[in-house]
PDB file of C-alpha atoms and ligand atoms in Angstrom:
ATOM      1  CA  MET A   1      46.185 -26.360  -9.361  1.00 83.00           C
ATOM      2  CA  ALA A   2      43.934 -29.115 -10.563  1.00 86.00           C
ATOM      3  CA  GLU A   3      41.454 -31.448  -9.008  1.00 93.00           C
ATOM      4  CA  PRO A   4      42.539 -35.073  -8.803  1.00 95.00           C
ATOM      5  CA  ARG A   5      41.403 -37.107 -11.757  1.00 96.00           C
ATOM      6  CA  SER A   6      38.745 -39.766 -11.288  1.00 97.00           C
ATOM      7  CA  ALA A   7      39.982 -43.356 -11.151  1.00 97.00           C
ATOM      8  CA  GLY A   8      36.386 -44.532 -11.384  1.00 95.00           C
ATOM      9  CA  ALA A   9      35.900 -42.695 -14.669  1.00 96.00           C
ATOM     10  CA  MET A  10      38.712 -44.775 -16.176  1.00 94.00           C
ATOM     11  CA  GLY A  11      36.876 -48.002 -15.472  1.00 89.00           C
ATOM     12  CA  THR A  12      38.949 -51.120 -15.925  1.00 84.00           C
ATOM     13  CA  GLU A  13      41.712 -49.086 -17.603  1.00 91.00           C
ATOM     14  CA  PHE A  14      42.917 -47.961 -14.195  1.00 94.00           C
ATOM     15  CA  PRO A  15      45.695 -50.402 -13.126  1.00 93.00           C
ATOM     16  CA  TYR A  16      44.814 -50.767  -9.458  1.00 93.00           C
ATOM     17  CA  GLU A  17      47.330 -53.559  -8.918  1.00 89.00           C
ATOM     18  CA  LEU A  18      50.280 -51.728 -10.473  1.00 92.00           C
ATOM     19  CA  GLY A  19      53.206 -52.248  -8.128  1.00 90.00           C
ATOM     20  CA  THR A  20      54.442 -48.673  -8.389  1.00 94.00           C
ATOM     21  CA  MET A  21      51.058 -47.096  -7.669  1.00 96.00           C
ATOM     22  CA  CYS A  22      51.292 -44.897  -4.573  1.00 97.00           C
ATOM     23  CA  TYR A  23      48.097 -45.017  -2.530  1.00 97.00           C
ATOM     24  CA  ILE A  24      47.314 -42.247  -0.092  1.00 98.00           C
ATOM     25  CA  GLU A  25      44.658 -42.312   2.592  1.00 97.00           C
ATOM     26  CA  VAL A  26      43.357 -39.041   4.033  1.00 97.00           C
ATOM     27  CA  ALA A  27      41.426 -39.559   7.236  1.00 96.00           C
ATOM     28  CA  ALA A  28      38.512 -37.364   8.216  1.00 94.00           C
ATOM     29  CA  ASP A  29      40.742 -35.555  10.732  1.00 95.00           C
ATOM     30  CA  GLY A  30      43.252 -34.770   7.986  1.00 96.00           C
ATOM     31  CA  ALA A  31      45.821 -37.418   8.939  1.00 96.00           C
ATOM     32  CA  VAL A  32      47.630 -38.701   5.863  1.00 97.00           C
ATOM     33  CA  SER A  33      49.032 -42.189   5.436  1.00 96.00           C
ATOM     34  CA  GLN A  34      50.436 -44.203   2.574  1.00 96.00           C
ATOM     35  CA  GLY A  35      49.447 -47.639   1.401  1.00 91.00           C
ATOM     36  CA  ALA A  36      46.368 -49.615   0.488  1.00 86.00           C
ATOM     37  CA  ASP A  37      44.905 -52.605   2.209  1.00 90.00           C
ATOM     38  CA  ARG A  38      41.510 -54.001   3.048  1.00 91.00           C
ATOM     39  CA  ALA A  39      41.391 -52.035   6.295  1.00 93.00           C
ATOM     40  CA  ALA A  40      41.833 -48.776   4.382  1.00 94.00           C
ATOM     41  CA  TYR A  41      39.124 -49.912   1.976  1.00 93.00           C
ATOM     42  CA  GLN A  42      36.762 -50.568   4.893  1.00 93.00           C
ATOM     43  CA  ARG A  43      37.483 -47.146   6.396  1.00 95.00           C
ATOM     44  CA  ALA A  44      36.812 -45.496   3.036  1.00 95.00           C
ATOM     45  CA  LEU A  45      33.570 -47.467   2.683  1.00 94.00           C
ATOM     46  CA  ALA A  46      32.531 -46.269   6.133  1.00 95.00           C
ATOM     47  CA  GLY A  47      33.244 -42.680   5.148  1.00 95.00           C
ATOM     48  CA  GLN A  48      36.081 -42.401   7.674  1.00 96.00           C
ATOM     49  CA  SER A  49      38.669 -41.575   5.055  1.00 96.00           C
ATOM     50  CA  ARG A  50      39.230 -40.818   1.408  1.00 97.00           C
ATOM     51  CA  LEU A  51      41.638 -42.640  -0.864  1.00 97.00           C
ATOM     52  CA  PHE A  52      43.859 -41.252  -3.577  1.00 98.00           C
ATOM     53  CA  ALA A  53      46.549 -42.714  -5.777  1.00 98.00           C
ATOM     54  CA  VAL A  54      49.516 -41.323  -7.637  1.00 97.00           C
ATOM     55  CA  TRP A  55      49.957 -43.210 -10.894  1.00 96.00           C
ATOM     56  CA  PRO A  56      53.574 -42.735 -11.918  1.00 95.00           C
ATOM     57  CA  GLY A  57      54.234 -42.047 -15.550  1.00 92.00           C
ATOM     58  CA  ASN A  58      57.435 -41.637 -17.518  1.00 91.00           C
ATOM     59  CA  TYR A  59      57.334 -37.866 -17.697  1.00 94.00           C
ATOM     60  CA  ARG A  60      54.731 -36.845 -15.144  1.00 93.00           C
ATOM     61  CA  SER A  61      52.637 -38.439 -12.490  1.00 95.00           C
ATOM     62  CA  ASP A  62      48.964 -37.810 -11.896  1.00 95.00           C
ATOM     63  CA  LEU A  63      46.899 -37.816  -8.748  1.00 97.00           C
ATOM     64  CA  PHE A  64      43.672 -39.804  -8.884  1.00 98.00           C
ATOM     65  CA  ALA A  65      40.764 -39.950  -6.480  1.00 97.00           C
ATOM     66  CA  ILE A  66      39.778 -43.536  -5.758  1.00 97.00           C
ATOM     67  CA  ASP A  67      36.136 -42.626  -6.106  1.00 96.00           C
ATOM     68  CA  ASP A  68      34.636 -45.965  -7.103  1.00 95.00           C
ATOM     69  CA  LEU A  69      35.324 -48.221  -4.142  1.00 95.00           C
ATOM     70  CA  ASP A  70      33.577 -51.221  -5.674  1.00 91.00           C
ATOM     71  CA  GLN A  71      35.816 -51.027  -8.708  1.00 92.00           C
ATOM     72  CA  TYR A  72      38.808 -50.528  -6.439  1.00 94.00           C
ATOM     73  CA  ALA A  73      38.063 -53.743  -4.499  1.00 92.00           C
ATOM     74  CA  ARG A  74      37.621 -55.660  -7.754  1.00 89.00           C
ATOM     75  CA  GLY A  75      40.775 -54.141  -9.188  1.00 89.00           C
ATOM     76  CA  MET A  76      42.761 -55.184  -6.136  1.00 89.00           C
ATOM     77  CA  GLY A  77      41.403 -58.713  -6.458  1.00 83.00           C
ATOM     78  CA  TRP A  78      39.534 -58.515  -3.119  1.00 86.00           C
ATOM     79  CA  VAL A  79      36.193 -59.052  -4.812  1.00 86.00           C
ATOM     80  CA  HIS A  80      35.937 -61.492  -7.701  1.00 86.00           C
ATOM     81  CA  ASP A  81      35.178 -59.741 -10.982  1.00 87.00           C
ATOM     82  CA  GLU A  82      34.099 -62.060 -13.776  1.00 91.00           C
ATOM     83  CA  THR A  83      34.231 -59.377 -16.459  1.00 87.00           C
ATOM     84  CA  ARG A  84      37.716 -58.151 -15.625  1.00 84.00           C
ATOM     85  CA  THR A  85      39.297 -61.564 -15.067  1.00 90.00           C
ATOM     86  CA  GLY A  86      37.368 -63.523 -17.721  1.00 94.00           C
ATOM     87  CA  LEU A  87      36.844 -66.159 -15.050  1.00 95.00           C
ATOM     88  CA  ALA A  88      33.552 -67.279 -13.580  1.00 96.00           C
ATOM     89  CA  ASP A  89      33.439 -67.889  -9.850  1.00 93.00           C
ATOM     90  CA  HIS A  90      32.986 -71.636 -10.260  1.00 95.00           C
ATOM     91  CA  GLU A  91      34.895 -74.896 -10.489  1.00 96.00           C
ATOM     92  CA  HIS A  92      36.582 -74.705 -13.895  1.00 97.00           C
ATOM     93  CA  GLN A  93      36.383 -77.653 -16.262  1.00 96.00           C
ATOM     94  CA  VAL A  94      40.028 -78.057 -17.193  1.00 95.00           C
ATOM     95  CA  ARG A  95      41.804 -80.466 -19.504  1.00 95.00           C
ATOM     96  CA  TRP A  96      45.567 -80.162 -19.698  1.00 96.00           C
ATOM     97  CA  GLN A  97      48.755 -81.640 -21.073  1.00 95.00           C
ATOM     98  CA  ILE A  98      52.437 -80.887 -20.809  1.00 94.00           C
ATOM     99  CA  GLY A  99      53.126 -77.944 -23.096  1.00 94.00           C
ATOM    100  CA  GLU A 100      53.620 -78.831 -26.719  1.00 92.00           C
ATOM    101  CA  PHE A 101      56.861 -76.830 -26.849  1.00 91.00           C
ATOM    102  CA  GLU A 102      58.218 -77.763 -23.433  1.00 93.00           C
ATOM    103  CA  ARG A 103      61.793 -78.952 -23.887  1.00 94.00           C
ATOM    104  CA  ASN A 104      62.384 -79.897 -20.283  1.00 94.00           C
ATOM    105  CA  PRO A 105      59.264 -81.766 -19.156  1.00 91.00           C
ATOM    106  CA  ASN A 106      61.026 -82.911 -15.988  1.00 92.00           C
ATOM    107  CA  GLY A 107      61.839 -79.390 -14.853  1.00 94.00           C
ATOM    108  CA  THR A 108      60.504 -77.927 -11.637  1.00 95.00           C
ATOM    109  CA  TYR A 109      58.277 -75.572 -13.606  1.00 95.00           C
ATOM    110  CA  ILE A 110      56.920 -76.661 -16.946  1.00 96.00           C
ATOM    111  CA  SER A 111      54.656 -75.129 -19.521  1.00 96.00           C
ATOM    112  CA  VAL A 112      51.150 -76.530 -19.485  1.00 96.00           C
ATOM    113  CA  ASP A 113      48.646 -76.415 -22.308  1.00 96.00           C
ATOM    114  CA  LEU A 114      45.136 -76.307 -20.936  1.00 96.00           C
ATOM    115  CA  TRP A 115      41.611 -76.061 -22.213  1.00 96.00           C
ATOM    116  CA  LEU A 116      38.900 -74.303 -20.261  1.00 97.00           C
ATOM    117  CA  ASP A 117      35.893 -76.316 -21.357  1.00 96.00           C
ATOM    118  CA  CYS A 118      33.683 -74.262 -19.061  1.00 96.00           C
ATOM    119  CA  GLY A 119      33.997 -71.327 -21.468  1.00 95.00           C
ATOM    120  CA  CYS A 120      36.079 -69.091 -19.220  1.00 97.00           C
ATOM    121  CA  THR A 121      39.032 -67.081 -20.497  1.00 96.00           C
ATOM    122  CA  ILE A 122      42.180 -65.973 -18.702  1.00 96.00           C
ATOM    123  CA  ARG A 123      42.556 -62.208 -18.609  1.00 92.00           C
ATOM    124  CA  ASP A 124      44.083 -62.048 -15.145  1.00 90.00           C
ATOM    125  CA  LEU A 125      46.724 -64.681 -14.468  1.00 94.00           C
ATOM    126  CA  ARG A 126      46.872 -63.961 -10.741  1.00 90.00           C
ATOM    127  CA  ALA A 127      43.145 -64.549 -10.381  1.00 91.00           C
ATOM    128  CA  PHE A 128      43.398 -67.772 -12.395  1.00 95.00           C
ATOM    129  CA  ALA A 129      46.376 -68.961 -10.341  1.00 95.00           C
ATOM    130  CA  GLU A 130      44.509 -68.327  -7.108  1.00 92.00           C
ATOM    131  CA  GLN A 131      41.440 -70.222  -8.335  1.00 95.00           C
ATOM    132  CA  MET A 132      43.528 -73.172  -9.525  1.00 96.00           C
ATOM    133  CA  ARG A 133      45.403 -73.257  -6.227  1.00 95.00           C
ATOM    134  CA  GLN A 134      42.111 -73.525  -4.363  1.00 95.00           C
ATOM    135  CA  GLN A 135      40.419 -75.901  -6.769  1.00 96.00           C
ATOM    136  CA  ARG A 136      43.233 -78.294  -7.678  1.00 95.00           C
ATOM    137  CA  GLY A 137      46.288 -77.364  -5.673  1.00 96.00           C
ATOM    138  CA  TRP A 138      48.104 -76.152  -8.762  1.00 97.00           C
ATOM    139  CA  ASP A 139      51.028 -73.825  -8.310  1.00 97.00           C
ATOM    140  CA  VAL A 140      50.771 -71.607 -11.381  1.00 97.00           C
ATOM    141  CA  ALA A 141      53.683 -69.210 -11.895  1.00 96.00           C
ATOM    142  CA  THR A 142      52.322 -65.679 -12.082  1.00 92.00           C
ATOM    143  CA  SER A 143      55.588 -64.089 -13.166  1.00 89.00           C
ATOM    144  CA  GLY A 144      55.885 -65.932 -16.453  1.00 79.00           C
ATOM    145  CA  GLY A 145      52.728 -64.690 -18.086  1.00 89.00           C
ATOM    146  CA  TYR A 146      50.419 -66.810 -20.188  1.00 94.00           C
ATOM    147  CA  SER A 147      49.404 -67.147 -23.790  1.00 94.00           C
ATOM    148  CA  GLY A 148      46.245 -68.056 -25.616  1.00 93.00           C
ATOM    149  CA  VAL A 149      42.886 -66.459 -26.172  1.00 86.00           C
ATOM    150  CA  GLY A 150      40.710 -69.403 -25.334  1.00 84.00           C
ATOM    151  CA  PRO A 151      39.599 -72.011 -24.999  1.00 92.00           C
ATOM    152  CA  ARG A 152      43.250 -73.110 -25.121  1.00 95.00           C
ATOM    153  CA  PHE A 153      45.857 -71.423 -22.954  1.00 97.00           C
ATOM    154  CA  THR A 154      49.451 -72.044 -21.990  1.00 97.00           C
ATOM    155  CA  VAL A 155      50.722 -71.241 -18.508  1.00 97.00           C
ATOM    156  CA  ARG A 156      53.725 -72.278 -16.444  1.00 96.00           C
ATOM    157  CA  ALA A 157      53.188 -74.311 -13.313  1.00 96.00           C
ATOM    158  CA  ARG A 158      55.144 -76.345 -10.795  1.00 96.00           C
ATOM    159  CA  ARG A 159      55.123 -79.839 -12.243  1.00 95.00           C
ATOM    160  CA  ARG A 160      54.559 -81.681  -8.983  1.00 94.00           C
ATOM    161  CA  SER A 161      51.500 -79.619  -8.123  1.00 96.00           C
ATOM    162  CA  LEU A 162      49.635 -80.717 -11.239  1.00 94.00           C
ATOM    163  CA  GLY A 163      48.543 -84.196 -10.250  1.00 84.00           C
ATOM    164  CA  PRO A 164      47.469 -86.820 -12.758  1.00 75.00           C
ATOM    165  CA  GLN A 165      46.799 -85.611 -16.264  1.00 68.00           C
ATOM    166  CA  ALA A 166      43.152 -85.415 -17.221  1.00 54.00           C
TER     167      ALA A 166
HETATM  168 ZN1   ZN B 201      35.384 -71.660 -15.711  1.00 85.62          ZN
END
């Protein structure tokens, strides 16, 4: 028998948002439930329960204690984390054009070359997509990935959501 490993000790290497991660909540009275949401996070913060996760691997799976709740909330995207996402919590200064290699510029989704003049980088596409949705109404596809290391990046987005080029 072994103690659960520490998710907190892994820092940002722990993939909190991994779709196949199995979260387990153990309430103070011993009741066990599966899943992770903000309510479970609040209960853990209040000391009413403890959270664990099984991180599935190819040959074995390990049990982790979710022992750094701040990191957990950042990892789940519930609290903005500038270091992890590369993105400041501000209005980005964005210039963009239709992607240089886009062959179908009239398609529903097109590739977009953009420059983050504010100095931010994209390390977390979901976080960037959410910010751009709020700031400019962009519909950035999160399934298609992105490229670039900054200040220039290429993402895919719904053409009609982009508005006038600037
Ligand atoms: Zn920025």
